[in-house]
Coordinates of C-alpha atoms and ligand atoms in Angstrom, one line a residue:
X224 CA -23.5 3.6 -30.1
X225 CA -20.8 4.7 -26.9
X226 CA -17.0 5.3 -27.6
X227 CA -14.2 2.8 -28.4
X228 CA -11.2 3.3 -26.2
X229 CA -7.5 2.2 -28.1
X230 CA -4.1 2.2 -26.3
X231 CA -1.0 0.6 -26.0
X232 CA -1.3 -1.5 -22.6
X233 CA 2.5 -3.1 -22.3
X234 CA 5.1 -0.5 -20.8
X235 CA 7.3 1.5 -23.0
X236 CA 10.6 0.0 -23.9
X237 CA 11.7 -3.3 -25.9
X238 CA 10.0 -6.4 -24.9
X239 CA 9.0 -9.9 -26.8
X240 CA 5.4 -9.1 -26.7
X241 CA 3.4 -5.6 -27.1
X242 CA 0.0 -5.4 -26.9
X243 CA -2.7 -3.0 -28.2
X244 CA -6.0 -2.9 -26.4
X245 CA -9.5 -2.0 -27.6
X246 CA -12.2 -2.0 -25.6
X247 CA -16.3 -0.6 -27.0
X248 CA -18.8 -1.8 -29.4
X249 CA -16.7 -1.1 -32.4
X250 CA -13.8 -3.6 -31.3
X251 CA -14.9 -6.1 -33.8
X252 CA -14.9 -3.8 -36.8
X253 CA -11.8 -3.0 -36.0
X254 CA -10.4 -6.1 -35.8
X255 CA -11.7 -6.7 -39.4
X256 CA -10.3 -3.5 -40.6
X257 CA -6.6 -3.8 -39.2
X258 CA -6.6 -7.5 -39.8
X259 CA -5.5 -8.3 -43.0
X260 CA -6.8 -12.3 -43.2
X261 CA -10.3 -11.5 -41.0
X262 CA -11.7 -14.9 -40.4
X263 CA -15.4 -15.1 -41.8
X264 CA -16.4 -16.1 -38.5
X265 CA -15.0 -14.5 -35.6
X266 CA -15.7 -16.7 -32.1
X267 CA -14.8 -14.8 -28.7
X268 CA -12.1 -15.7 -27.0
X269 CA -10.0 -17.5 -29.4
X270 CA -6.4 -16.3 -30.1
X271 CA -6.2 -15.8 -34.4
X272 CA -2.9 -15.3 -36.1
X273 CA -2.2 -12.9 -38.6
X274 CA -0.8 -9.8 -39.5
X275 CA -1.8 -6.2 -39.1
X276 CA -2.1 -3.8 -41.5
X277 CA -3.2 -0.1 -42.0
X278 CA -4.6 -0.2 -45.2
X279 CA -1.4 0.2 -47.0
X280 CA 1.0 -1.6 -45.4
X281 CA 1.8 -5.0 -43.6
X282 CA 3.1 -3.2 -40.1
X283 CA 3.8 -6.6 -38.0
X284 CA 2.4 -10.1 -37.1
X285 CA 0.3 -10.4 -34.2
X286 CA -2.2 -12.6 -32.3
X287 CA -5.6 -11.0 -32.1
X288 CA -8.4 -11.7 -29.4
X289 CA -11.7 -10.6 -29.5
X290 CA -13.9 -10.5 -26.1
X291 CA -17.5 -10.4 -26.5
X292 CA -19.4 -8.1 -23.7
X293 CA -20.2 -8.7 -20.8
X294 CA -17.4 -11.2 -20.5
X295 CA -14.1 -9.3 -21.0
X296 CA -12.2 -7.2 -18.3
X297 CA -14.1 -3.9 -19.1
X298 CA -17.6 -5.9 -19.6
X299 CA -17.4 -4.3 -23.1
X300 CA -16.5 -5.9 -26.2
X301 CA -12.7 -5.8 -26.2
X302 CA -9.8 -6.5 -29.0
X303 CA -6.5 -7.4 -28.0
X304 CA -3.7 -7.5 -30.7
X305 CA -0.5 -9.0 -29.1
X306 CA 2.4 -8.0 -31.6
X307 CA 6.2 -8.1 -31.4
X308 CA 7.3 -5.7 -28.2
X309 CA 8.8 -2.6 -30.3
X310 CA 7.9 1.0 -29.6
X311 CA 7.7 1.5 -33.3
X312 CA 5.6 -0.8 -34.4
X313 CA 3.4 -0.9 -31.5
X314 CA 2.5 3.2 -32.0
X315 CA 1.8 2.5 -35.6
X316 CA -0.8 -0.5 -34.3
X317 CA -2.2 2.1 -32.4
X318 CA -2.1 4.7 -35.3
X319 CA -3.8 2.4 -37.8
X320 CA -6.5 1.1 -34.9
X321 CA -7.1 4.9 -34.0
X322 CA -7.2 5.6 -38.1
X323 CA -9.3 2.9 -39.8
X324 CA -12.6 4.4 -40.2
X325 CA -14.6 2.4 -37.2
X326 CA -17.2 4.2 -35.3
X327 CA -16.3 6.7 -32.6
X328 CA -12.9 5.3 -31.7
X329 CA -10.3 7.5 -29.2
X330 CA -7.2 7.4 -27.2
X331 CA -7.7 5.9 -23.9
X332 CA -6.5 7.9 -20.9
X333 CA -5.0 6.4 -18.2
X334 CA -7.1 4.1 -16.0
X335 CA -9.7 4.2 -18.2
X336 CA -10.4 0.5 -18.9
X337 CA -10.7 -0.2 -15.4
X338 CA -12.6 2.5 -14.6
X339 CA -15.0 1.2 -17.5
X340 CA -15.1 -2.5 -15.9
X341 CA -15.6 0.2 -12.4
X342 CA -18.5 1.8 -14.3
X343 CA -19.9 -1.7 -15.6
X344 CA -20.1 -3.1 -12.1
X345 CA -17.1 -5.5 -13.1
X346 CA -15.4 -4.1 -9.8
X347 CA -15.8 -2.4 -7.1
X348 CA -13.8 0.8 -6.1
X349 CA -11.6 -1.4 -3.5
X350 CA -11.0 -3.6 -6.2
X351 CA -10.0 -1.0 -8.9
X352 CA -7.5 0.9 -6.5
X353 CA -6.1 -2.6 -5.6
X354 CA -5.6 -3.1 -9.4
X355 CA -3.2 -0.2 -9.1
X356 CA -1.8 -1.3 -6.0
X357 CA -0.7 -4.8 -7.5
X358 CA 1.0 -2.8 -10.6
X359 CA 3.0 -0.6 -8.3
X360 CA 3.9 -3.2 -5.6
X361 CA 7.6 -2.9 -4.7
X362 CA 7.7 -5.8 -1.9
X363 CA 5.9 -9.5 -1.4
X364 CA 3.2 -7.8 1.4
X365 CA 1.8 -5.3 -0.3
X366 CA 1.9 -7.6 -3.1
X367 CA 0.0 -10.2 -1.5
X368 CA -2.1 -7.6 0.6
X369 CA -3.3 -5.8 -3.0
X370 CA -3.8 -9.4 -4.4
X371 CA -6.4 -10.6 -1.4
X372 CA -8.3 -6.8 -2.1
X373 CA -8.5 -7.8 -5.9
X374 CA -10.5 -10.6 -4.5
X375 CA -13.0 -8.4 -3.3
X376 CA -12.3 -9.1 0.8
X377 CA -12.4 -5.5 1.9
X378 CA -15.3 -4.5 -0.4
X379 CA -17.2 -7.3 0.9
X380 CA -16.8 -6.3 5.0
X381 CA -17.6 -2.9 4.1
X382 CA -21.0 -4.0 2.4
X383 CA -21.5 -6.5 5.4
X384 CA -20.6 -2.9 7.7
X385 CA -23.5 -0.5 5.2
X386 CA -26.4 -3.6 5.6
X387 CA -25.9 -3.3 9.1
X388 CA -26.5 0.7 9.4
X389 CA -29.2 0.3 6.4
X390 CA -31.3 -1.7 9.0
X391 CA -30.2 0.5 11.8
X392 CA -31.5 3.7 9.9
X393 CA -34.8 2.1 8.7
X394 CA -35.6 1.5 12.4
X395 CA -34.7 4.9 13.2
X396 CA -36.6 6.5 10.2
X397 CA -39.6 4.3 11.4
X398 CA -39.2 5.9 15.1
X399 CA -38.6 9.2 13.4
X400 CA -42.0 8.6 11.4
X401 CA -44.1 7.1 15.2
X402 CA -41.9 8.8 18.1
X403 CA -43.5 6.7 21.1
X404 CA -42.4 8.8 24.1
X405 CA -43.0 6.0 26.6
X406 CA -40.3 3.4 25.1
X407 CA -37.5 6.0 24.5
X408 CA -34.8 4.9 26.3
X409 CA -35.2 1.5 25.7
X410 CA -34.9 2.4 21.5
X411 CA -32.2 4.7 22.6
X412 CA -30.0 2.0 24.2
X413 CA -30.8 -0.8 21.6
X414 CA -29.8 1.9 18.4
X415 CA -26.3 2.8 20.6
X416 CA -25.7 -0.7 21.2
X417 CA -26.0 -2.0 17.7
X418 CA -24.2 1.1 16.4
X419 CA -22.0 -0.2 18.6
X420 CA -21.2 -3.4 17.0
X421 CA -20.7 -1.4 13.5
X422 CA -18.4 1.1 15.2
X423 CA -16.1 -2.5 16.3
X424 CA -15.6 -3.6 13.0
X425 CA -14.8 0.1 11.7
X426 CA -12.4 0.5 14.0
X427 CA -10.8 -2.9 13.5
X428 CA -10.1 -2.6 10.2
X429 CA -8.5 0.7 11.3
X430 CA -6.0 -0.9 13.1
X431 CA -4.5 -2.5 9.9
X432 CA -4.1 0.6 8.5
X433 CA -0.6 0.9 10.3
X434 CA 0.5 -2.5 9.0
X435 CA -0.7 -1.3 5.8
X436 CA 1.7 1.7 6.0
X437 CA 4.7 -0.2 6.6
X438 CA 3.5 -2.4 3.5
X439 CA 3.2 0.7 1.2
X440 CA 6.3 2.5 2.5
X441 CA 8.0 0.3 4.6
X442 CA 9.5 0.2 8.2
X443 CA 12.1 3.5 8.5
X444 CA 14.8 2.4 10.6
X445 CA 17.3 4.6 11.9
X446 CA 20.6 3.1 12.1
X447 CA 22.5 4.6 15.4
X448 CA 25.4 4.3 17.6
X449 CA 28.5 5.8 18.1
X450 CA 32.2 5.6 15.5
X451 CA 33.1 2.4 14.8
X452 CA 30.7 0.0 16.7
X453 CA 29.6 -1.6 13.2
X454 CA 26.5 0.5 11.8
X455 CA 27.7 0.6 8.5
X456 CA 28.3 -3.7 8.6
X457 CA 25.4 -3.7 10.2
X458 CA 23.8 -1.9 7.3
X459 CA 25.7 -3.8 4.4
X460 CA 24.9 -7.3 6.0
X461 CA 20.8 -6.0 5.9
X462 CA 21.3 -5.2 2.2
X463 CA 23.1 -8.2 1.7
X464 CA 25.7 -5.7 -0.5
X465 CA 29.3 -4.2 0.2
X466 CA 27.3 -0.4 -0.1
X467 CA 28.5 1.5 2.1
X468 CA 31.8 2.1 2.5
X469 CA 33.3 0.4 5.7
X470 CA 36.0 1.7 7.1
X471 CA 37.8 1.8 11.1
X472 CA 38.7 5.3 11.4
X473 CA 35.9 6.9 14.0
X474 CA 33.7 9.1 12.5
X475 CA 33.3 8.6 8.6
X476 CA 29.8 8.1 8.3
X477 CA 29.7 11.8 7.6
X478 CA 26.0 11.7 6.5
X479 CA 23.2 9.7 6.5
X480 CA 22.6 7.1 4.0
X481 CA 19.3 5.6 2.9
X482 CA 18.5 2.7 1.3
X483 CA 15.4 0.8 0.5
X484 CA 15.5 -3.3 1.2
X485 CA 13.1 -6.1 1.6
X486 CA 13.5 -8.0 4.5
X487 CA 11.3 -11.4 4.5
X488 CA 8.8 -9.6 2.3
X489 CA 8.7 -6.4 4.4
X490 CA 9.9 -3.3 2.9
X491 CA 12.6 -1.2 5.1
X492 CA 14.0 2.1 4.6
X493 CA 17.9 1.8 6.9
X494 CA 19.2 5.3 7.4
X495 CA 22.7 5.0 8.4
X496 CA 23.5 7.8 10.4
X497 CA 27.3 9.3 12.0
X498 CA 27.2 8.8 15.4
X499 CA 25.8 11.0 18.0
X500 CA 29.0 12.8 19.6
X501 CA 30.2 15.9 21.1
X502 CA 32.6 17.7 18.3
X503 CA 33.9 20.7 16.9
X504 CA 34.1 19.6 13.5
X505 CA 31.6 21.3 11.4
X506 CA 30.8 18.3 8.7
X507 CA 30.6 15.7 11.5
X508 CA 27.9 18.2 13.6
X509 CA 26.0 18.2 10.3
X510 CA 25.9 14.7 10.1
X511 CA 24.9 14.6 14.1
X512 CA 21.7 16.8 13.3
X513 CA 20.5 14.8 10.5
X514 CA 21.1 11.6 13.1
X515 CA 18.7 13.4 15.4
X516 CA 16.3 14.2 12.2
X517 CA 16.5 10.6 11.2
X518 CA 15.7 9.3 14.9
X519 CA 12.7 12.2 14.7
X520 CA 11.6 10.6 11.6
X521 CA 11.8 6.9 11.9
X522 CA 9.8 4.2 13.0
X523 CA 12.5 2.4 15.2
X524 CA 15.8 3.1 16.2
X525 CA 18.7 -0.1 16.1
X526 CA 21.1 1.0 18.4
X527 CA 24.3 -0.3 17.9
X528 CA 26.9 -0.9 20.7
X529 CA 30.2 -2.5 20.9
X530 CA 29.7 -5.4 23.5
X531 CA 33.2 -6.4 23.9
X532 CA 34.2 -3.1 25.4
X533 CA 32.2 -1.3 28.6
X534 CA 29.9 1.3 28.1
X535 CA 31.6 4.5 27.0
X536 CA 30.4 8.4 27.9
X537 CA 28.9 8.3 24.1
X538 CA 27.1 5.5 24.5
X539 CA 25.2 6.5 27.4
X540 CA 25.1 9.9 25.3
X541 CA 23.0 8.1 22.7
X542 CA 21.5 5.9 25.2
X543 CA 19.6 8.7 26.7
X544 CA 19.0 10.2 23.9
X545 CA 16.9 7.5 22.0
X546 CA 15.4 7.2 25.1
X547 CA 13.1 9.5 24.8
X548 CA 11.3 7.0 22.2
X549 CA 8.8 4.0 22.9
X550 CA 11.3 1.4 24.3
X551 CA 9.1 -1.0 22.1
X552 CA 10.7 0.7 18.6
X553 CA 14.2 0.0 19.6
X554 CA 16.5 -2.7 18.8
X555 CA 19.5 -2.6 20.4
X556 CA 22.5 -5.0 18.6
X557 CA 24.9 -5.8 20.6
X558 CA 27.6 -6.2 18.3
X559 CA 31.3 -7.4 18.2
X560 CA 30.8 -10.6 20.2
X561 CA 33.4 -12.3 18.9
X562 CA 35.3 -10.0 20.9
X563 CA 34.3 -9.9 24.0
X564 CA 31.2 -10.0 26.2
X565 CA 32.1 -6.6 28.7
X566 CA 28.2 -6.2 27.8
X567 CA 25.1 -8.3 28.6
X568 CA 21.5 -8.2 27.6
X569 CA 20.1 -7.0 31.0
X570 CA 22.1 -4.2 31.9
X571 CA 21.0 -2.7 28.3
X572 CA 17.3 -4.0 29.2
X573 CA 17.3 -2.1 33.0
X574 CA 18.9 1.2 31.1
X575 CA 16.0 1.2 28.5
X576 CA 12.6 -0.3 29.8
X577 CA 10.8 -2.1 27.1
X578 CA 13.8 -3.0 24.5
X579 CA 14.5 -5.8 22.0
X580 CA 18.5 -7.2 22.5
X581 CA 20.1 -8.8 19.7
X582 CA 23.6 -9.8 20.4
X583 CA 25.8 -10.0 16.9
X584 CA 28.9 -10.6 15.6
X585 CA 29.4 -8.4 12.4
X586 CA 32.1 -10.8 11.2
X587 CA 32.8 -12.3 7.5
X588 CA 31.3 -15.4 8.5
X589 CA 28.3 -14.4 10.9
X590 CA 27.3 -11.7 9.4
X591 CA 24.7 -13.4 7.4
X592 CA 23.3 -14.8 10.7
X593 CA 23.6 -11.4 12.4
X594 CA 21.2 -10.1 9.4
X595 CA 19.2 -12.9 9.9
X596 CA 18.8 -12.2 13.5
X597 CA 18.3 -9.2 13.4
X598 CA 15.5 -8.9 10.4
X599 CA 13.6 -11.9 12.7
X600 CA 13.3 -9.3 15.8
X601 CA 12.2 -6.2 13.6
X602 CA 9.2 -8.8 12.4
X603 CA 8.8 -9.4 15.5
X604 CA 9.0 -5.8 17.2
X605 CA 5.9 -5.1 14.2
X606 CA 3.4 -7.9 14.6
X607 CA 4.2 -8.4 10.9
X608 CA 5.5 -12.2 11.3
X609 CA 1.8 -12.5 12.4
X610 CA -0.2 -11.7 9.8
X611 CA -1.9 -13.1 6.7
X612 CA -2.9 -10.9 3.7
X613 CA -4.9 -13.9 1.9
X614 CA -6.8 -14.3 5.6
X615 CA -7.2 -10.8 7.4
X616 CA -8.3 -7.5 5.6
X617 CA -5.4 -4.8 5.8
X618 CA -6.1 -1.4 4.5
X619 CA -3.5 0.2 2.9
X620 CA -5.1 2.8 0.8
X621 CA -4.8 6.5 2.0
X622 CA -8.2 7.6 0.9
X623 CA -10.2 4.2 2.4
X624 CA -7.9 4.9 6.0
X625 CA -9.9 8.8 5.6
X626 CA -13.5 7.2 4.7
X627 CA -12.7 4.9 7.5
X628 CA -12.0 7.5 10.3
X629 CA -14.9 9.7 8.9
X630 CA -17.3 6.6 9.7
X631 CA -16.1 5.9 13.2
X632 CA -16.1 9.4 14.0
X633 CA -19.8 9.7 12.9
X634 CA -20.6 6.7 14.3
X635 CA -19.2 7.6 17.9
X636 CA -21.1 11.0 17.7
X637 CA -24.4 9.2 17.0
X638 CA -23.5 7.0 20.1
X639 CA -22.8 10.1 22.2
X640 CA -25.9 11.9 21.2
X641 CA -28.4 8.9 21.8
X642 CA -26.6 8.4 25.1
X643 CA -27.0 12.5 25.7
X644 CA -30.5 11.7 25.1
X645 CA -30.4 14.2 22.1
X646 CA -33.4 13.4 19.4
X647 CA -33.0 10.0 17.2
X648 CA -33.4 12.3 14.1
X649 CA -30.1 14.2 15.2
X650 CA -28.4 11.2 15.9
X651 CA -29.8 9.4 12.3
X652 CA -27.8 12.1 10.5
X653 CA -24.1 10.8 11.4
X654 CA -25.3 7.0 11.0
X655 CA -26.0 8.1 7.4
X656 CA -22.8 10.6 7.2
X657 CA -20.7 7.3 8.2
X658 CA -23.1 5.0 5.5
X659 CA -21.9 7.1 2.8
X660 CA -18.5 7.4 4.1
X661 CA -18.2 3.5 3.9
X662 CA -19.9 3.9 0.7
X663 CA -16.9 5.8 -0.9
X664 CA -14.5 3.2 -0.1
X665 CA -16.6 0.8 -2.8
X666 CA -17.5 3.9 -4.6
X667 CA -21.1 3.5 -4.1
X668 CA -21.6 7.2 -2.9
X669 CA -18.7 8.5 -4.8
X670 CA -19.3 11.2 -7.0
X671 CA -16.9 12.1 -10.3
X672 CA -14.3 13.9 -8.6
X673 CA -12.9 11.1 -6.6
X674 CA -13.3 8.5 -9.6
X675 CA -11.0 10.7 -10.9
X676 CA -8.2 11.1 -8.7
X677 CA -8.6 7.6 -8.3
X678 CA -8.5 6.6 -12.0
X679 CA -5.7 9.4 -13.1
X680 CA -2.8 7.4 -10.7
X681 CA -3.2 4.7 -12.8
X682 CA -0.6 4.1 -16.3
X683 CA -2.2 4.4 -19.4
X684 CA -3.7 1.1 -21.0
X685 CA -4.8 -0.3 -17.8
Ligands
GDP753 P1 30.5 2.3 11.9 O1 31.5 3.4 12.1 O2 29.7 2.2 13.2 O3 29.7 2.4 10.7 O4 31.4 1.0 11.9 P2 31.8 0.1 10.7 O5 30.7 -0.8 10.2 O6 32.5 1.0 9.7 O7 32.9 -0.9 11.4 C1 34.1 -0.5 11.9 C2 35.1 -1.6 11.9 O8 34.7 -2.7 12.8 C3 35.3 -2.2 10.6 O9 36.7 -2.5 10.4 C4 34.5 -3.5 10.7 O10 35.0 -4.5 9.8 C5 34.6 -3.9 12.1 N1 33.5 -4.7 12.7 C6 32.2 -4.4 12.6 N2 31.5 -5.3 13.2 C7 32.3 -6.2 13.7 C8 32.2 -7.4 14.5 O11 31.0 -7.8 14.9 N3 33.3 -8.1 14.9 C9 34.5 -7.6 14.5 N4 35.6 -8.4 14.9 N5 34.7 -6.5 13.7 C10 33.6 -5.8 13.4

């Protein structure tokens, strides 16, 4: 008989319901030792109420499920006992559960369940690491982007991507086995070209790994432009909050500010920086260093300029100065329209080649269309308006976007060596490196240690 796992699966804190969760072959003795009105005849998957006990006392009322194997999360037999949501009473569940005499029963640590239901081929390793991904999601797309990995999408294209090189590296074992001198070249060329076609879909799935970046950690946007031009209403109207303090005196934005906000389901990170200026004052050249550290570190830059006034010395200051970035990553907001118009979109477009222009009015009234506006071309500027997570696989996991780059690497070297005419067995070697590699990602190929950084980020219970 294996070991029975206990924990306490809801999070700490108050809550209406708490719930204790057993999972091994003792679960149902259990259930008959910390119930105190045990039904005679116990069916699976039907809720019973009554109260728990251990041994001594009444502790609280409950709901108790019972899971038979292999239908349960885990595939194991599994008891769930959902009780009143109090710290308390919930640890002395656990106590008695951990205390009344059943076979082999222990603490669970974390991630254990699912990396039981892992182990008993209720998931794959995709699956288990978007299980984690789902509890810790902080925004709608990586939400939806963890939920369409639950469902199995990328573990299936990677198994589609590992039949493929399977067949490719029984042909080459077979030519390895019967080397035919006389057809060489034409073997050589078919192996690179279906490598080839592997290599594509690798390298595809790649390419989401950026979008699945900004999912995880969100877009960092660096909020520049000189005094006074409207960055930090620019900022507030984003966060939809009166945050940061407004004020028109030049030059009191003395540091940079960053805050976290969702924008249409896409996380963003707004560092409000002081504007980029020539001075003597010491706090304000602080501030200007950490504007050109926030610039270094961000994904795009919103440049915001005063349109109803001409360009000044500073702006073209900060103009060339962003410059020096992808014209693609910058916004620039033309704000204070209401104002005037001294500026228009093409003389900002011929100063930096490849720019968004959004043209704004920071006002009471319009500056929930200016937010609006704004968030729309950022979506825009990232392909993000674009894509669906239930439809399109998006890799967002740091250790699948390594297994991933291992693959194509390997792959490309077995196409470079076939092509170099270099012996098929040489060239076999990196097909199978890259097999295993994909393997990993599914955790086919992966060995303890990785099970376990994968299972330790998870909270206990789960
Ligand atoms: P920052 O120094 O760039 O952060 O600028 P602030 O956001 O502090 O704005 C400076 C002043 O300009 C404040 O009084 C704002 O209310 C005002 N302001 C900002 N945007 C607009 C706008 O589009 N129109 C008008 N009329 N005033 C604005």
């Amino acid at each position: 008989m294996s070991e029975t796992i206990a924990a306490i699966s809801t999070a700490p804190g108050e809550g209406g319901i708490g719930i204790v969760r057993v999972s091994g072959e003792s679960s149902k003795e259990i259930m008959s030792r910390v119930m105190d009105n045990f039904p005679d005849n116990v069916k699976p998957r039907n809720a019973y109420f009554g109260k728990v006990t251990d041994g001594k006392e009444i502790i609280d009322e409950a709901i108790f499920i019972y899971m038979e194997s292999p239908s349960s999360y885990t595939g194991e037999d599994m008891l769930e006992i959902q009780a009143h949501g109090s710290n308390v009473s919930l640890k002395k569940i656990l106590r008695a559960v951990l205390n009344c005499g059943a076979y082999g029963i222990r603490i669970a640590e974390p991630g254990e369940f699912t990396k039981i239901a892992f182990l008993n081929g209720k998931m794959d390793l995709s699956q288990a690491e978007a299980v984690i991904d789902i509890i810790k999601a902080k925004t709608d797309l990586s939400l939806e982007i963890a939920e369409s990995q639950i469902e199995g999408r990328l573990g299936n294209s990677i198994r589609k991507m590992r039949e493929n090189l399977l067949d490719i590296l029984a042909k080459m074992a077979v030519n390895i086995d019967y080397p035919d001198e006389d057809i060489d070249q034409v073997v050589n060329d078919e192996f690179v070209n279906q490598i080839r076609w592997v290599l594509l879909d690798v390298d595809e799935l790649l390419d989401t790994a950026s979008i699945g970046r900004i999912a995880r950690e969100g877009i960092k946007i660096a909020i520049v432009g000189k005094p006074n031009v409207g960055k930090s209403s620019l900022m507030n109207a984003l966060l939809g909050e009166g945050r940061v303090i407004v004020t028109d005196i030049p030059g009191t934005t003395r540091d940079t500010v960053e805050e976290s906000v969702s924008l249409g389901g896409i996380p963003i990170v707004l560092i409000d920086t002081a504007g980029i200026r020539d001075t003597d004052d010491r706090v304000e050249k602080k501030g200007i260093e950490k504007t050109e550290q926030a610039i270094a570190s961000a994904d795009m830059v919103m440049l915001v300029i005063d349109r109803s006034s001409d360009l000044e010395d500073e702006d073209n200051r900060i103009i060339k100065f962003v410059e020096k970035m992808n014209g693609e990553k910058i916004l620039v907001v033309l704000n204070k329209s209401d104002l005037g118009e001294s500026i228009d979109e093409d003389t900002i477009k011929k100063k930096i080649s490849g720019v968004t222009v959004v043209t704004t009015a920071l006002t009471e009234k319009k500056s929930l269309e200016a937010a609006l506006k704004v968030s729309e071309a950022v979506g825009k500027m990232f392909g993000i308006g674009n894509i669906n997570p239930s439809e399109s696989n998006i890799v967002t996991n740091e250790r699948q976007i390594q297994m991933l780059k291992n693959a194509s690497m390997n792959l490309s070297d077995a196409i470079t060596m076939l092509q170099n005419g270099e012996s098929i067995e040489i060239a076999e070697l990196s097909v199978h490196y890259a097999y295993d590699s994909l393997g990993k990602i599914i955790g086919e190929e992966a060995g303890e240690e990785i099970l376990n950084t994968v299972f330790s980020k998870f909270c206990l219970g789960k």
